[in-house]
XYZ file of C-alpha atoms in Angstrom:
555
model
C 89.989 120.477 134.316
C 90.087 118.800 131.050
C 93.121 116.726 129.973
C 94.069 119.276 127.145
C 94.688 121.389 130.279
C 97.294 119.612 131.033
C 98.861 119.560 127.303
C 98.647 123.515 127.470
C 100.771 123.635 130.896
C 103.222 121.670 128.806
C 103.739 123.592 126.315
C 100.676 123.981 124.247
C 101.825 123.402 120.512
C 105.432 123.030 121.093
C 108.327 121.072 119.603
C 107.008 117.646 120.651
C 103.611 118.373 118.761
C 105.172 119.398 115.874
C 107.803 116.904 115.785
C 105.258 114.392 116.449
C 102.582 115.337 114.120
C 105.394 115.652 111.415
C 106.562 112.120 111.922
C 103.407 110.450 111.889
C 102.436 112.240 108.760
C 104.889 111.513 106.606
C 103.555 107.571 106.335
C 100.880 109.052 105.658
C 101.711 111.009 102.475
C 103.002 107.772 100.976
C 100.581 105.998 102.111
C 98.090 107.992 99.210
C 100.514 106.523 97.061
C 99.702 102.918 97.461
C 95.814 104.202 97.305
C 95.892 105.136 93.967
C 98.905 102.965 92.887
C 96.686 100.964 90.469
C 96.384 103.943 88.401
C 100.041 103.330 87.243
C 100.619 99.762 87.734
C 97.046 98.359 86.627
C 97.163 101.315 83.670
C 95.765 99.582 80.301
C 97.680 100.683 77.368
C 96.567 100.385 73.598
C 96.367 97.014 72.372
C 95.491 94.363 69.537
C 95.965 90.723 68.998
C 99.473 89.298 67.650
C 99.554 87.398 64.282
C 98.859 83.606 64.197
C 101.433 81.720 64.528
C 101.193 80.222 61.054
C 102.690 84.029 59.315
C 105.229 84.515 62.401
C 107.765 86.119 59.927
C 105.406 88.627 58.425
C 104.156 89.191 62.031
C 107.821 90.508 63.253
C 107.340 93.130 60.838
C 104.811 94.801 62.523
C 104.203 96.804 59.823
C 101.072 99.022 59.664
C 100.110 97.032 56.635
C 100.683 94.072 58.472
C 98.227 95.256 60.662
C 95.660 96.678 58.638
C 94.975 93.185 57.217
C 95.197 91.241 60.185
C 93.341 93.216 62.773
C 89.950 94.801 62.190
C 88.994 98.303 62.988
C 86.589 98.967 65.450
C 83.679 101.887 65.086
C 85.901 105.133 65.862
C 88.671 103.318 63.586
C 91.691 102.270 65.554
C 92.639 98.464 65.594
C 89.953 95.941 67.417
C 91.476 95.018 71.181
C 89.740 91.616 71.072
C 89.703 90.248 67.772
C 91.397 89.175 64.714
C 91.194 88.098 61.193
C 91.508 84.460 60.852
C 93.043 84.790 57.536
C 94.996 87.873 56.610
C 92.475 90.422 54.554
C 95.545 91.762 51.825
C 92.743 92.848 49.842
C 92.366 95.610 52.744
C 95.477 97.159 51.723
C 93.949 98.621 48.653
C 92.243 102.362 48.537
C 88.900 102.398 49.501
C 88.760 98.807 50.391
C 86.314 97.307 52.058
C 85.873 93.476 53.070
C 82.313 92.332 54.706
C 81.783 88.770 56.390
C 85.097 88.380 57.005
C 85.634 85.868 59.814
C 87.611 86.995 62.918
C 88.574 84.944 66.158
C 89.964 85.604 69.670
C 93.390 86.774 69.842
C 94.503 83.273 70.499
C 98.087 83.924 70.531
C 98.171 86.804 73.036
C 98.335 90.452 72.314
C 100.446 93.360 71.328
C 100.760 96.044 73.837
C 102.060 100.058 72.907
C 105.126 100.312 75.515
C 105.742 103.822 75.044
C 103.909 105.395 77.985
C 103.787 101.886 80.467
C 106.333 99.890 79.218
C 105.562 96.785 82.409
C 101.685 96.761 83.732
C 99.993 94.164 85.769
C 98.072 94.230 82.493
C 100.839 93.529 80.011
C 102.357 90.809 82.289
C 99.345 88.683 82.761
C 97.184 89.997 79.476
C 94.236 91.626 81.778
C 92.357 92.591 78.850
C 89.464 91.607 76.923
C 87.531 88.330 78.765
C 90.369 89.065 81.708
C 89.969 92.608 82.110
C 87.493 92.124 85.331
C 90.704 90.810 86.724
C 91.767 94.001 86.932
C 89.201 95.394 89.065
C 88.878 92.697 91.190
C 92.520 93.388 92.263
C 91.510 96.714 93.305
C 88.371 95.545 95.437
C 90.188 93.171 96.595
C 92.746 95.963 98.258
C 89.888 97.917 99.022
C 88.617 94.642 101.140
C 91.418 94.673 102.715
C 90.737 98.266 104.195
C 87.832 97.272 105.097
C 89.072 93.960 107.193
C 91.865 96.308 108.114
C 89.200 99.077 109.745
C 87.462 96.274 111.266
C 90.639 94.835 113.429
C 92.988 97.515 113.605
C 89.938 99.897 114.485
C 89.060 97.237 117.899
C 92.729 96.287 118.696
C 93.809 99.954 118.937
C 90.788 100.831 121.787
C 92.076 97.193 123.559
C 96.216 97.513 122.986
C 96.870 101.098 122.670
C 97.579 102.902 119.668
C 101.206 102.362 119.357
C 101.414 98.895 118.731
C 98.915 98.410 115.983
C 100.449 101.342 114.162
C 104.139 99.822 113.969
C 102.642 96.807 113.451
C 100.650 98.314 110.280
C 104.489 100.007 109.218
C 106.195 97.070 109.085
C 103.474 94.790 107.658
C 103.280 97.313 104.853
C 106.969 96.970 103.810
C 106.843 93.438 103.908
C 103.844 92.716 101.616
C 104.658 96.067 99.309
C 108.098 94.666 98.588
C 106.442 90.992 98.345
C 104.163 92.346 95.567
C 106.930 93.484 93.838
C 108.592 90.283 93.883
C 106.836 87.592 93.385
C 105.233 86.407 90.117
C 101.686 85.386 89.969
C 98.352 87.376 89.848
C 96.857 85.036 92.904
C 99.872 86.410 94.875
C 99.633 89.767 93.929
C 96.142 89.709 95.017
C 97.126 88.542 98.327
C 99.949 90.851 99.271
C 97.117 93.934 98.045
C 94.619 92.779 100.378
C 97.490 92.780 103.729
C 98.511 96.311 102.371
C 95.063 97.385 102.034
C 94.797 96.073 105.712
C 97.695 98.415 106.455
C 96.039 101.641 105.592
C 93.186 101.668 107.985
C 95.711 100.876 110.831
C 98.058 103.934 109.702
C 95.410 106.218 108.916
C 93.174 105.407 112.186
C 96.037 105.194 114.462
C 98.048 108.249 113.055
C 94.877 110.635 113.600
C 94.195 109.204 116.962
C 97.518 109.749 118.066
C 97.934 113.439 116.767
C 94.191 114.372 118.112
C 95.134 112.732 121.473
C 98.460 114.664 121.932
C 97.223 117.567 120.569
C 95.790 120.677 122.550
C 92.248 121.904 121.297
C 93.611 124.644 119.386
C 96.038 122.837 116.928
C 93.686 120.180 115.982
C 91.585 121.478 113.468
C 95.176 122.616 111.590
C 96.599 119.030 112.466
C 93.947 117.100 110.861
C 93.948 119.713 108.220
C 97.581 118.766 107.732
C 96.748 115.378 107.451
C 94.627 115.956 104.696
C 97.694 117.666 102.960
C 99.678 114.671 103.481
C 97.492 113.020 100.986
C 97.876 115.707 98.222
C 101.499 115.607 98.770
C 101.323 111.912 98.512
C 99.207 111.852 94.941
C 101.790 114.402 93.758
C 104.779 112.201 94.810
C 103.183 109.424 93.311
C 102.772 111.286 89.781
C 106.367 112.058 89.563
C 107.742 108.893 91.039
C 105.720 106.891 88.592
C 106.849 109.363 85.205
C 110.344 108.295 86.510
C 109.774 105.003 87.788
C 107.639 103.095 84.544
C 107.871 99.601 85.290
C 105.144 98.174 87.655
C 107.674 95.991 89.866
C 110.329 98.773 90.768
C 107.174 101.638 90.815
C 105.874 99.182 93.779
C 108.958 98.311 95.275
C 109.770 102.204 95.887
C 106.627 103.295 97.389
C 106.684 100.151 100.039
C 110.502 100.256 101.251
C 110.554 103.512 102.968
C 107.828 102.265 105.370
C 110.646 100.063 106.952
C 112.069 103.483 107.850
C 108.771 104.335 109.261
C 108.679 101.324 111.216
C 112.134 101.643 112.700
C 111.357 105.189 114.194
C 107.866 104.582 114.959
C 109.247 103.028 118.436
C 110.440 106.294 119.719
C 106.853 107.853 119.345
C 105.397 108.009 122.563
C 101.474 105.876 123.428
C 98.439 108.254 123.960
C 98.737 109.136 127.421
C 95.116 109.923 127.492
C 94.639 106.195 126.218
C 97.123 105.189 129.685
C 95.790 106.812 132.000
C 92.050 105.551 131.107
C 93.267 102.056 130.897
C 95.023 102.205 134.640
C 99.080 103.007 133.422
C 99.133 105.936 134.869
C 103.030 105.658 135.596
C 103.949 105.262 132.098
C 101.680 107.668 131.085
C 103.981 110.384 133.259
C 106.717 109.625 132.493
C 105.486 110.739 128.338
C 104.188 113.729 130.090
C 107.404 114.479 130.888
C 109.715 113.819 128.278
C 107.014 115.817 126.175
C 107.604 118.920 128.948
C 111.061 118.280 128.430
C 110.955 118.737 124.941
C 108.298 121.578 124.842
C 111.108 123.444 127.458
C 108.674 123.018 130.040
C 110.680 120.618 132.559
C 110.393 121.931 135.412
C 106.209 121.688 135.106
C 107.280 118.055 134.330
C 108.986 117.205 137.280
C 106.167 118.558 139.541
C 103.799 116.008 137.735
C 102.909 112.824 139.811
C 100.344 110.354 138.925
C 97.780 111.673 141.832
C 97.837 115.281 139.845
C 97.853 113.546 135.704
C 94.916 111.393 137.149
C 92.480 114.728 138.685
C 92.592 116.084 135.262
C 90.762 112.997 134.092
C 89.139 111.585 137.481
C 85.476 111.284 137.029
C 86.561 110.045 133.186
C 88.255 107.172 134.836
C 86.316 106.328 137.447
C 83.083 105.130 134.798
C 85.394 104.015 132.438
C 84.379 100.836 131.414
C 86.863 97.979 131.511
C 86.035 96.538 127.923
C 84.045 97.996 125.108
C 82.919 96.186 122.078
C 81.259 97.575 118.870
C 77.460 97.500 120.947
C 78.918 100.615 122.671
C 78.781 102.092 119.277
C 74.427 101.408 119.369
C 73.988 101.565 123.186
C 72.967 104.572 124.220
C 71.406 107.692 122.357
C 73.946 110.560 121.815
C 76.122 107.708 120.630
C 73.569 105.850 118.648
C 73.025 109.059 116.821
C 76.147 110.010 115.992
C 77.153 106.709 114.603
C 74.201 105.856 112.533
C 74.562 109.618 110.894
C 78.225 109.066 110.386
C 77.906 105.631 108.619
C 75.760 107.607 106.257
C 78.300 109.623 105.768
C 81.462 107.896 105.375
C 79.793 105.534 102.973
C 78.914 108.014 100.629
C 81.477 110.224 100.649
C 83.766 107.052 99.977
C 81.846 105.904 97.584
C 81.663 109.097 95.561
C 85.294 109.950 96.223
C 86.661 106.632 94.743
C 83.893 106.898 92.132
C 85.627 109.953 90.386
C 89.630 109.238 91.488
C 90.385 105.610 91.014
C 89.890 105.365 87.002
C 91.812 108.087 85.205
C 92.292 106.906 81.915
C 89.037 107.381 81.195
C 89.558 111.155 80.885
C 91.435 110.466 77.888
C 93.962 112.988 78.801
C 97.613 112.002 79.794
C 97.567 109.452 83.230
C 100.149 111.592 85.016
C 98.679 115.294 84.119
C 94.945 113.911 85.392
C 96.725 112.573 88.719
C 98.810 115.670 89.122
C 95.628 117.951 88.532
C 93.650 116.104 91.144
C 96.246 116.568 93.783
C 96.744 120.179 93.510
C 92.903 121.006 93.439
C 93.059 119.488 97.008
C 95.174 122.524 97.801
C 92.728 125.602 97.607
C 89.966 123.458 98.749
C 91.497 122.355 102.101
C 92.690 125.252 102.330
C 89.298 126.866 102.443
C 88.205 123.904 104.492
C 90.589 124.880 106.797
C 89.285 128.334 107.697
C 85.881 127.351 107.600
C 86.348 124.371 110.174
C 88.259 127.206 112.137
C 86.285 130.322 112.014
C 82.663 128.568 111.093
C 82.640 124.880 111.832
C 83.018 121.509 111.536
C 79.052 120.987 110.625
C 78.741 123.435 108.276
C 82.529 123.089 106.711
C 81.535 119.367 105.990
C 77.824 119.749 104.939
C 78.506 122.265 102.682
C 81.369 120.475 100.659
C 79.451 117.161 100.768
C 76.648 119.309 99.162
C 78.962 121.399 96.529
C 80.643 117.980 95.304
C 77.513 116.595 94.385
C 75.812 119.311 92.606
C 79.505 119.588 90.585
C 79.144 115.634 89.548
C 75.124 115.645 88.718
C 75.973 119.225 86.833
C 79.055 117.486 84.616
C 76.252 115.471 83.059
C 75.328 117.852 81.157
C 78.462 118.638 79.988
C 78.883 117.452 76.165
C 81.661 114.488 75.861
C 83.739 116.081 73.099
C 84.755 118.758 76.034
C 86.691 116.165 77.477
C 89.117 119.036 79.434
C 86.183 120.998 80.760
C 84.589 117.581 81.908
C 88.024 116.908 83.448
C 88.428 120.038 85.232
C 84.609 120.183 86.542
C 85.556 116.296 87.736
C 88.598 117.280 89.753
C 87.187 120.574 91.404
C 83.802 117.939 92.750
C 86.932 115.653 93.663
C 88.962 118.563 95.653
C 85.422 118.664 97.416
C 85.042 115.415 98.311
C 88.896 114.913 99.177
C 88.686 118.469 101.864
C 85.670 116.741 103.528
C 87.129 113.266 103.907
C 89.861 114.991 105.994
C 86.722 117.351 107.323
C 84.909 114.253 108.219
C 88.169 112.062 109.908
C 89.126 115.241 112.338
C 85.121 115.776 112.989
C 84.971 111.854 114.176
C 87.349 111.760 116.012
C 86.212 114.512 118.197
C 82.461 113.322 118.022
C 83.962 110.082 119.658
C 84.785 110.067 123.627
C 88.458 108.429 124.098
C 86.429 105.588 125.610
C 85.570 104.062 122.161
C 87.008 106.647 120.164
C 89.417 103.990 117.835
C 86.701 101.627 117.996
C 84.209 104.298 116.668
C 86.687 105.830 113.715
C 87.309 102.370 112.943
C 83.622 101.243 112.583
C 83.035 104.766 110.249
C 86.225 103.327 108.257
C 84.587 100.291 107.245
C 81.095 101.738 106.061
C 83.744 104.149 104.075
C 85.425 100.903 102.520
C 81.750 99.168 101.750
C 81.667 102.439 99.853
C 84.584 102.075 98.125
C 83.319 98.702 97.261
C 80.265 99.677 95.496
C 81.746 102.324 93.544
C 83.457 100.266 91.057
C 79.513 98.599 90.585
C 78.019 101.805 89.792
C 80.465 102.539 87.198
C 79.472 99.717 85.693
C 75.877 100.724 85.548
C 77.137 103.010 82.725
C 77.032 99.881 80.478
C 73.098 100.560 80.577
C 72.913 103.875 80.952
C 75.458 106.760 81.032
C 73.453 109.303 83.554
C 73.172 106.127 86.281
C 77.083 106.767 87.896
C 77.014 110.378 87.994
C 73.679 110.200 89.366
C 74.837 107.960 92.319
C 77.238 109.609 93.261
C 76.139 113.016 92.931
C 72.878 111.823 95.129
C 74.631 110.415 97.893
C 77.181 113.014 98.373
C 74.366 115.242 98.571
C 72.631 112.915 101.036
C 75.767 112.633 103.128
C 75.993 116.400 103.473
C 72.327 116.771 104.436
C 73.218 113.686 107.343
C 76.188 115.702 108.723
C 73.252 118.682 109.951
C 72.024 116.402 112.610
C 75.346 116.128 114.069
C 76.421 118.473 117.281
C 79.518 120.674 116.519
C 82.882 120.465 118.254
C 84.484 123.601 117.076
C 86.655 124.587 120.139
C 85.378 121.771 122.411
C 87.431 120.233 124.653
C 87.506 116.087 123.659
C 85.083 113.637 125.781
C 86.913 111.068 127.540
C 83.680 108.336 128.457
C 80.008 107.498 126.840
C 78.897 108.650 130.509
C 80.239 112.264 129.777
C 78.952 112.464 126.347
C 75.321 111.447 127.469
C 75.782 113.906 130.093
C 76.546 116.662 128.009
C 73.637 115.922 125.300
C 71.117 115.112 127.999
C 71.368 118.016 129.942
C 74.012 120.353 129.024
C 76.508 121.687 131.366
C 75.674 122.055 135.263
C 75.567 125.397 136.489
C 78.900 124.613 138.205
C 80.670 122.905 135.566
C 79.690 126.639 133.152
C 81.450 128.601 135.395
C 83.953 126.323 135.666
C 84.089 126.341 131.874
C 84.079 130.526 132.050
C 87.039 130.176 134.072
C 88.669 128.037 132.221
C 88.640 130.076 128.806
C 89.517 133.259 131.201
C 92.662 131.708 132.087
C 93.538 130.543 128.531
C 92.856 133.881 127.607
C 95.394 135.026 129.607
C 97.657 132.978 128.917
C 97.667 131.325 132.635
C 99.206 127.540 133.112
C 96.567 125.620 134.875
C 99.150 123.195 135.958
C 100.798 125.984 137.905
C 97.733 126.862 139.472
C 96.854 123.309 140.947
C 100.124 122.763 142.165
């Protein structure tokens, strides 16, 4: 019998799953927020340089005549960002007025920002613009660094300590450094308190997943990690209209990062994996979750029959090879393992890489911040959607491949789309976005059912940081537009592609029961199922056809 056996004697998809699932999403849907927070509080409004100090009172004018002959125009004829007349240029206030050679400096005495749509940036409070406008991204690869550390860690301590611990740990470490960013007022601290809350993500995200896929019978989970992926559209939409209320940087920040200490203080009650308990040897503890989740699920009486000899058959020969310490070589040890993991770095990488390509720089759309962010959250809803039925009533394989596949045609095909159709180019950018977005959730539900429960963390966590590497080199292939405006599109339409053609050589897991050891999984890809173990398995499926308790059977 297979431990999701057990889960369907209990209940099945009761009120503990639901509750549970609920709870542990929630984070999760903020947690989107602080992904693409950067948007708002990194956004770089219109700006030129102030007057010299030497014509201070005509500069508190501000008048446009002012700053016609103070400021020179660039090509498409709005004021220069970056430069200045050294000398005001009156004779520029005349009709067709031209002056040529006229000499111009830095904007030595700072800058005027427009306040009307941001009126407190990151940008505006420590001028990241002009020579300091890399600052800006490095504050966002420096978060996305700290996903990757965070994949790295929270990813090994989660297969060592359970996934409990790391995950309150991540709740409470995100409140604390959110509400630090807010407060504190240098750009060397920012940049530290970014990189532990970009640490925090992979140890909600990771953890969350495990712990829904692990509690969850094998019929909920493709919905559950479905709903997961819905967590983050709700999250981009909450973050739209929380940041049109909420302008200022500081307090935008500071409300996105406090409710996470609510998170944290009833994150205690949620039960550990059991499956993770009883393969690490606490088999008591792991009963007595079995049975407040009976309990819950109205099943109490099953839960009062369960003893630790009867939890521990459904998962004997599992924890009998269990090995007593894994490290990331388990990951590269053996073939059916080796596979999937080399295929699935492919994958993650690209599909991060092409995902945070498109969604992490939305002013340059040129269309209002908020209406972009809003219109790339709903798009995720048809297209999970569809992903959902697909993963349900086709596949996992196919569901990803084909998205992977569809997101990159839509990015190499917006090419070709002329630049003064800037709301076509918008719309074709968010549908290849609401691609990539339904098979990132695709992809997280498909690994963790790839992975046995052996080195299942460890494995989601090691395909989390080739998915941060990607979203390290996206920001360098924008750049690549300096020399030429097909390279980005290009790169990311390619290796989405590529990633979808990688996910073919991986086995599907529709409506397979989850592996609990490396031994099992080599089993099954080596030979298949033993004649025994298939009618076993026909029996199985005969009795949750007819609705029959295995539990009750055993006992």
């Amino acid at each position: 019998m297979a431990f999701t056996d057990l889960l369907d004697s209990l209940g099945g998809v009761g009120r503990f799953q639901l509750v549970y699932t609920a709870l542990l999403l929630l984070p999760c849907s903020l947690l989107a927020c602080h992904n693409f927070l950067q948007n708002f509080t990194a956004a770089v409004p219109s700006h030129h340089c102030r007057g010299s100090a030497n014509h201070t009172m005509a500069a508190t004018n501000h008048s446009g005549a002012w700053l016609r002959a103070t400021v020179p125009l660039d090509q498409l004829g709005a004021p220069e960002p970056c430069r200045r007349f050294t000398e005001p240029q009156w004779a520029l206030l005349s009709p067709n007025t031209s002056v040529h050679g006229a000499a111009t400096e830095d904007c030595k005495d700072g800058w005027v920002y427009d306040l009307s749509t941001f009126p407190a940036t990151i940008v505006t409070e420590w001028d990241l613009v002009c020579e300091a406008r890399p600052l800006r991204d490095l504050a966002q690869s420096i978060y996305m660094a700290g996903v990757l550390v965070g994949a790295a860690v929270f990813g090994s301590l989660a297969d060592r300590l359970g996934r409990k611990g790391p995950l309150v740990w991540s709740y409470l470490q995100l409140a604390v450094s959110g509400a630090a960013t807010a407060y504190f007022g240098s750009f060397g601290a920012y940049c530290v308190f970014r990189f532990l809350m970009g640490m925090t993500f992979s140890g909600i995200i990771l953890n969350s997943l495990s712990l829904v896929v692990e509690w969850m019978p094998t019929r909920g989970r493709t919905v559950a990690g479905v709903l997961l992926g819905y967590s983050f559209t709700l999250g981009q939409l909450i973050l739209a209209g929380v940041a049109y209320l909420i302008r200022p940087w500081r307090w935008l920040q500071f409300a996105v990062s406090v409710p996470f200490l609510i998170f944290f203080l009833y994150s205690w009650w949620l039960p550990e994996s059991s499956r993770w308990l009883l393969l690490h040897g606490r088999s008591q503890l792991a009963v007595e979750n079995l049975r407040k989740v009976a309990v819950m699920n109205g099943r109490t009486q099953e839960g009062e029959r369960l003893t630790k000899e009867v939890v521990n058959s459904y998962l004997q020969s599992e924890i009998a090879s269990v090995r007593t310490s894994n490290s990331v070589l388990d990951l590269f040890r053996t073939p059916a393992i080796r596979k999937i993991t080399c295929c699935l770095m492919v994958v993650w990488f690209s599909t991060s890489m092409a995902y945070y390509g498109l969604a992490m720089d939305l002013q340059k759309f040129g269309l209002s911040v908020y209406l972009v962010q809003v219109l790339f959250g709903v798009i995720d809803i048809p297209a999970m959607l569809v992903a959902t039925t697909t993963m349900i009533y086709v596949g996992r394989r196919a569901t990803v491949a084909s998205f992977l596949i569809l997101a990159g045609l839509m990015v190499i095909v917006n090419m070709f789309v002329p630049e003064d159709m800037q709301t076509l180019r918008t719309a074709q950018a968010a549908l290849g976005k609401g691609c990539l977005a339904s098979s990132f959730i695709c992809v997280y539900l498909f690994t963790g059912e790839l992975y046995p429960t052996e080195i299942r963390q460890m494995g989601m966590g090691f395909a989390s940081v080739s998915a941060r590497f990607g979203g390290l080199v996206a920001p360098l292939i924008t750049t690549l537009g300096e020399f030429s405006a097909i390279l980005p599109p290009m790169g990311f339409g390619a290796t989405s592609i590529l990633a979808g053609l990688a996910v073919c050589f991986l086995a599907e897991t529709r409506n397979a029961p989850l592996l609990e050891t490396i031994e099992a999984m080599e089993r099954r890809v080596k030979g298949g199922l033993s004649k025994k173990d298939e009618e076993e398995k026909r029996e199985e499926i005969s009795l949750q056809q007819l609705g029959a308790s295995p539990l009750k059977e055993t006992i």
